[in-house]
CSV table of C-alpha atoms in Angstrom, one decimal:
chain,number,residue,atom,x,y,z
W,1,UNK,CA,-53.3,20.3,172.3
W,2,UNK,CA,-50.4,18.3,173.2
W,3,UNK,CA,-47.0,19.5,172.7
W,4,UNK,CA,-45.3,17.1,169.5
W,5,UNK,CA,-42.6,15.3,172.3
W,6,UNK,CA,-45.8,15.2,174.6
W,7,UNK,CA,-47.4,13.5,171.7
W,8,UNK,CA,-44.6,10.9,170.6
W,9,UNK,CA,-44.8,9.9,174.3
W,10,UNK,CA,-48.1,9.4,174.5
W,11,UNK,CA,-48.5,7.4,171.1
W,12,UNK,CA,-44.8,5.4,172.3
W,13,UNK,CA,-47.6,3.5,174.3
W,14,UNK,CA,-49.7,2.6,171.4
W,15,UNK,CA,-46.1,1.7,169.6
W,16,UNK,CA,-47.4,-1.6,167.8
W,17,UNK,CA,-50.3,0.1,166.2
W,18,UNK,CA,-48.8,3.0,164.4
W,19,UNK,CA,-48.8,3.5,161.3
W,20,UNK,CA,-46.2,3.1,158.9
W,21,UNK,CA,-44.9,6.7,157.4
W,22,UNK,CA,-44.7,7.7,161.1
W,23,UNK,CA,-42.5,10.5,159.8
W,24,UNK,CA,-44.9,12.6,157.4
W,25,UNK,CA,-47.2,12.3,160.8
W,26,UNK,CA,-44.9,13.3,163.2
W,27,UNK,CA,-44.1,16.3,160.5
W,28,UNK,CA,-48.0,17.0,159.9
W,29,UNK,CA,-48.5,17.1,163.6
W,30,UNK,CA,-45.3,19.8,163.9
W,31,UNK,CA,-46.5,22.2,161.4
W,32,UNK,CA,-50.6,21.6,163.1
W,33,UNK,CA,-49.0,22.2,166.4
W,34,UNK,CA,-47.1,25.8,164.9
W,35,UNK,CA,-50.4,27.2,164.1
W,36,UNK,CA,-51.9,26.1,167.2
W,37,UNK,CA,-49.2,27.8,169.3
W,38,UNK,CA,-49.6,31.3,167.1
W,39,UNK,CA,-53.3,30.9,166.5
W,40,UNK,CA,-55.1,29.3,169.1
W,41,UNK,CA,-57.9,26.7,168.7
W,42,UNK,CA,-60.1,27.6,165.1
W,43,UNK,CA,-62.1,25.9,163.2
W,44,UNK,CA,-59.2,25.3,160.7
W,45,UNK,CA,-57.4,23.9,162.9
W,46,UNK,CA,-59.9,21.3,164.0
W,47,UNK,CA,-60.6,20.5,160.7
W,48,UNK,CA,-57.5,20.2,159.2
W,49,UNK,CA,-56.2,18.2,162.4
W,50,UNK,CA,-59.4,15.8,161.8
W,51,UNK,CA,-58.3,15.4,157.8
W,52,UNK,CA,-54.6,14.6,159.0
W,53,UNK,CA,-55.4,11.8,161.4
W,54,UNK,CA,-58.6,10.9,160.8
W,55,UNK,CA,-60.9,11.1,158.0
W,56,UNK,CA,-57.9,10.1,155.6
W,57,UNK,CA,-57.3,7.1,157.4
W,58,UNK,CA,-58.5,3.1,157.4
W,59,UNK,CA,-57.9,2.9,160.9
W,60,UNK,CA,-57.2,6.0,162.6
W,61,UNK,CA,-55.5,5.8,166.2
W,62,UNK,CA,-58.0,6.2,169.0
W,63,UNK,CA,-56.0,8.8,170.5
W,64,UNK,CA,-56.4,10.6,167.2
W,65,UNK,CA,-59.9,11.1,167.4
W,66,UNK,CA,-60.5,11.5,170.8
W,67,UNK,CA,-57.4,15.4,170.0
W,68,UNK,CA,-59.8,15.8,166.8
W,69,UNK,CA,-63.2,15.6,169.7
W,70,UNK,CA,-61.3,17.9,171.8
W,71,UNK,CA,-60.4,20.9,169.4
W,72,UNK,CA,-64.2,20.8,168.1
W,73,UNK,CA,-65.5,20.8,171.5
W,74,UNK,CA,-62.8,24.0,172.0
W,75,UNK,CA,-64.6,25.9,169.4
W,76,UNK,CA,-68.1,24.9,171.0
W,77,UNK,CA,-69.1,23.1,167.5
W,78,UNK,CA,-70.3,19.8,170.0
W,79,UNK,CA,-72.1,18.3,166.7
W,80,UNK,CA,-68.6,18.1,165.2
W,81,UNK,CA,-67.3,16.6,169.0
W,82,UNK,CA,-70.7,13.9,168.9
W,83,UNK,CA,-69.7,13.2,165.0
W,84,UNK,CA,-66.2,12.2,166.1
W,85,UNK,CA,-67.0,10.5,169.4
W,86,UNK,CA,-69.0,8.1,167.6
W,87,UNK,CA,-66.1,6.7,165.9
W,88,UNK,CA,-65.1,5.3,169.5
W,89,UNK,CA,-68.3,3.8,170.6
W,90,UNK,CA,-67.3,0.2,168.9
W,91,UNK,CA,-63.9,0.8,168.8
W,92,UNK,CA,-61.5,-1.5,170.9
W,93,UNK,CA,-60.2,0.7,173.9
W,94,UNK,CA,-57.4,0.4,175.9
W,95,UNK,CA,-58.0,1.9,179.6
W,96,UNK,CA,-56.3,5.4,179.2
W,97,UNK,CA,-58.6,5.4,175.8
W,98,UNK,CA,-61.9,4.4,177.5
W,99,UNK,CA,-60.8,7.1,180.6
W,100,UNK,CA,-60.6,9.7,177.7
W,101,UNK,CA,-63.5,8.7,176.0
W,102,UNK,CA,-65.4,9.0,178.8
W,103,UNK,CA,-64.9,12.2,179.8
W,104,UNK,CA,-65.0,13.2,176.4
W,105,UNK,CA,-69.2,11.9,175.9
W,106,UNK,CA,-69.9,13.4,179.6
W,107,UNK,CA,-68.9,17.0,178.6
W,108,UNK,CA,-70.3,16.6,174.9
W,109,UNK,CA,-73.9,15.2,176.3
W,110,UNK,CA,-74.1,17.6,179.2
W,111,UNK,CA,-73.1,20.5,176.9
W,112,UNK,CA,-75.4,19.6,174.4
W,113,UNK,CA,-78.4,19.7,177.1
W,114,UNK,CA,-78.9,15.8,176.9
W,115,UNK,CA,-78.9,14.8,180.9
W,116,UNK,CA,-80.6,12.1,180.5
W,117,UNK,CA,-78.6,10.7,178.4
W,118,UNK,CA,-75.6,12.1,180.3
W,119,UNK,CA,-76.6,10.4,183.1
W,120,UNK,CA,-77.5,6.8,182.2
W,121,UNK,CA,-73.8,7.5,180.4
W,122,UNK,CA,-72.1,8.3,183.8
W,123,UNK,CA,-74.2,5.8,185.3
W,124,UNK,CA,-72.6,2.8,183.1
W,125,UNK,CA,-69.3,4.0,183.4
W,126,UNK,CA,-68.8,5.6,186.7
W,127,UNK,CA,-67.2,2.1,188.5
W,128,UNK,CA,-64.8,2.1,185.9
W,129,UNK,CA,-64.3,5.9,185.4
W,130,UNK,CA,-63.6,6.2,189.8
W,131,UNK,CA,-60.9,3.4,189.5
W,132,UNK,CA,-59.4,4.5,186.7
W,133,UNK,CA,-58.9,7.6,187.8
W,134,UNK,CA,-56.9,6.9,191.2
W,135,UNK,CA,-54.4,5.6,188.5
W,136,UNK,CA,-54.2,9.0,186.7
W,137,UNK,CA,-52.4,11.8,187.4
W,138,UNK,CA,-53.8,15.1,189.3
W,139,UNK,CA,-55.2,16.9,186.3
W,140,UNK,CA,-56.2,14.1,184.7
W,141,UNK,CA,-58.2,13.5,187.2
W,142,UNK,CA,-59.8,16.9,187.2
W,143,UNK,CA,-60.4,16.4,184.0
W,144,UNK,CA,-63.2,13.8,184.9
W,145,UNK,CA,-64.5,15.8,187.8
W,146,UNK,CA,-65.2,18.6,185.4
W,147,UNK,CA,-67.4,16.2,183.4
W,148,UNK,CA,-68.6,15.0,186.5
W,149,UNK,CA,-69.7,18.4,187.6
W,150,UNK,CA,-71.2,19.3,184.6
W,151,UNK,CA,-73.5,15.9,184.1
W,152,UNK,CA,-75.2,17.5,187.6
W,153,UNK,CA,-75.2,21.3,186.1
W,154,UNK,CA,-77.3,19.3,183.6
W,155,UNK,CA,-80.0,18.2,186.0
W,156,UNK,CA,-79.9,20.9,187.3
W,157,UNK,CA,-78.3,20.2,190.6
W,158,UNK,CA,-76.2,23.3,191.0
W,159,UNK,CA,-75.3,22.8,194.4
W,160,UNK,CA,-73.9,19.7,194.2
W,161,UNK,CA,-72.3,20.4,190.7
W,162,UNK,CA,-70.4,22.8,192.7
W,163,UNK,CA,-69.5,21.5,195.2
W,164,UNK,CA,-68.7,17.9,193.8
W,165,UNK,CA,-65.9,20.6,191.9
W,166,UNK,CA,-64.4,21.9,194.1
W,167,UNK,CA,-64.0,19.4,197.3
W,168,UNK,CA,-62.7,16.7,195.4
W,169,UNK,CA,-59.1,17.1,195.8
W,170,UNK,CA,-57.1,19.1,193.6
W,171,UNK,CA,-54.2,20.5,194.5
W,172,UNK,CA,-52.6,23.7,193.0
W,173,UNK,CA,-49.7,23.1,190.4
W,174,UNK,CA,-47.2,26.2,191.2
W,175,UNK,CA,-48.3,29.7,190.1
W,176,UNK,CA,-49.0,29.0,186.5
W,177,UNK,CA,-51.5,25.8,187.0
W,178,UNK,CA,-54.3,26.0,183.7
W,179,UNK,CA,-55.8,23.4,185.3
W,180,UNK,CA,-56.7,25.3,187.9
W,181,UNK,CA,-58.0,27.8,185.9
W,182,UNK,CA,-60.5,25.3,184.1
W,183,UNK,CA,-61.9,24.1,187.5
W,184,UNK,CA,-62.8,28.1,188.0
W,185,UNK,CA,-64.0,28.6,185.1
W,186,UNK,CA,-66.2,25.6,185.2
W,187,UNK,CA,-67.3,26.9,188.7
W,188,UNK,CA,-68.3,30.2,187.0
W,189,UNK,CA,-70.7,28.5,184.6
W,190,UNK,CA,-72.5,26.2,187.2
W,191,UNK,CA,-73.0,29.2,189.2
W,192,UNK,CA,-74.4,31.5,186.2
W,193,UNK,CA,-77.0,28.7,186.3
W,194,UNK,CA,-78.1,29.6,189.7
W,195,UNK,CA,-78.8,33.1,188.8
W,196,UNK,CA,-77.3,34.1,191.7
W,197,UNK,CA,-75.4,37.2,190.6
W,198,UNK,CA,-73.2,37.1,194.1
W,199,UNK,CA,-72.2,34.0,193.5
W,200,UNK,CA,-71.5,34.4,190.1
W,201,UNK,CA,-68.8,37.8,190.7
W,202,UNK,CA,-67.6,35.7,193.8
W,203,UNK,CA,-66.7,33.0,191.2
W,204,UNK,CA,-65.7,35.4,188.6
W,205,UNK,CA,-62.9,37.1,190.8
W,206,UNK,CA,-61.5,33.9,191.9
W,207,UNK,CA,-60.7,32.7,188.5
W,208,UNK,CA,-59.2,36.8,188.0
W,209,UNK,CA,-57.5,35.9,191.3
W,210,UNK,CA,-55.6,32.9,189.5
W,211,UNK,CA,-54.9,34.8,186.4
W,212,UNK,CA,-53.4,37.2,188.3
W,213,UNK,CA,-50.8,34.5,189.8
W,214,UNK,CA,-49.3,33.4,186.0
W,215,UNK,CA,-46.0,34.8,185.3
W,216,UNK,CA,-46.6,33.7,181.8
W,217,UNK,CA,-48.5,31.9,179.6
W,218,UNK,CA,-47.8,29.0,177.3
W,219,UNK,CA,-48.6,30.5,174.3
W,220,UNK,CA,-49.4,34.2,173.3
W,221,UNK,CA,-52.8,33.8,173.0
W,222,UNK,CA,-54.0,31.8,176.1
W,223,UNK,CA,-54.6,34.9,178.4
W,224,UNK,CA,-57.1,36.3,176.3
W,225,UNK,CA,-58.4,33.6,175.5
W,226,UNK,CA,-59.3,32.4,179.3
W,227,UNK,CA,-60.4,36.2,179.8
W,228,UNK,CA,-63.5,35.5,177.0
W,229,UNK,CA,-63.5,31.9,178.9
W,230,UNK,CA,-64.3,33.7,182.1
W,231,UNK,CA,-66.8,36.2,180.5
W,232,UNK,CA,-68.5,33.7,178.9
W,233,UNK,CA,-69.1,31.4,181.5
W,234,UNK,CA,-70.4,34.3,183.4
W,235,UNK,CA,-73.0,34.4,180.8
W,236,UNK,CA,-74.0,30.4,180.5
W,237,UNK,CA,-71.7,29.5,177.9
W,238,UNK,CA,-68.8,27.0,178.3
């Protein structure tokens, strides 16, 4: 979830379509944001989040529902996530939108199990989604080779799920890089696929190897909460 000044710089972009009471928003977001930092992602928070910005609005902001998308898919509820991106399939996009979007239906269709679908999706989009993303910024870029990487775990092409992860580029961000951490991670699934139970501890110890690098952690909550990350994903789920 994005810090409020990350926020406020991030919607300064969309300045001509916000709405007016900006200030209850900004305020809603703060006190959101609070229980984020002490709590962690919940199901209240993705809700409540989705009543602020979305559900009680004419037009809500795209960015809006693409943070509401996110926190569902956080909790794993990827009905809630589909629900949401649906919203955006008509909706008038700018480029960092349609990038965000994107990535957004990739992970939701390949979590769900729907590779065909996932496919023909990446297959539509990829042009635009490649381009795009030599304009983005390292993690952002990740970000779509996650999807990516998961649209092949889908089909079943573990190998090259793998390996499409981890070769494409990414470059460390200091000791305490979550980024990094979610490329591991993601690594540990796609191998718990395999079956392979080498490959899986081999995956498993590089993401404890990264943990081990933090000398702190955002919020209270994140380092147990990328230990059930990594123990999960050792066990199929993501």
């Amino acid at each position: 979830m994005l810090s409020p000044q990350e926020r406020e710089r991030k919607r300064g972009v969309f300045a001509k379509a916000l709405r007016s009471g900006g200030n209850a928003d900004t305020k809603r977001y703060m006190e959101l944001y609070a229980d984020f930092s002490e709590l962690g992602y919940t199901r209240e928070l993705a809700e409540n989040y989705a009543d602020a910005f979305v559900n009680e609005h004419k037009k809500p902001l795209a960015e809006d529902i693409l943070q509401t998308v996110r926190l569902f898919d956080r909790i794993r509820d990827f009905g809630s996530a589909e629900f949401y991106l649906d919203m955006l399939k008509d909706k008038k996009l700018n480029n960092d939108e349609k990038f965000g979007y994107c990535i957004e239906a990739l992970k939701n269709k390949s979590k769900k199990g729907h590779w065909r679908d996932a496919v023909d999706f990446r297959t539509e989009n990829i042009n635009f989604m490649q381009n795009y993303s030599e304009k983005v910024d390292m993690k952002q870029r990740a970000d779509l080779y996650i999807a990516l990487a998961l649209v092949d775990c889908a089909t079943k092409k573990y190998m090259q799920a793998f390996k499409l992860l981890m070769n494409f580029g990414y470059k460390p961000q200091g000791r305490n890089d979550s980024k990094l951490l979610e490329i591991l991670i993601t690594g540990i699934y796609i191998c718990s696929h395999t079956g392979n139970q080498e490959s899986i501890d081999n995956a498993v110890e590089n993401a404890h190897g990264a943990m081990k690098l933090f000398t702190e952690y955002e919020h209270p909550w994140l380092k147990a909460f990328y230990e059930k990350q990594i123990e999960d994903a050792a066990q199929g789920i993501i």
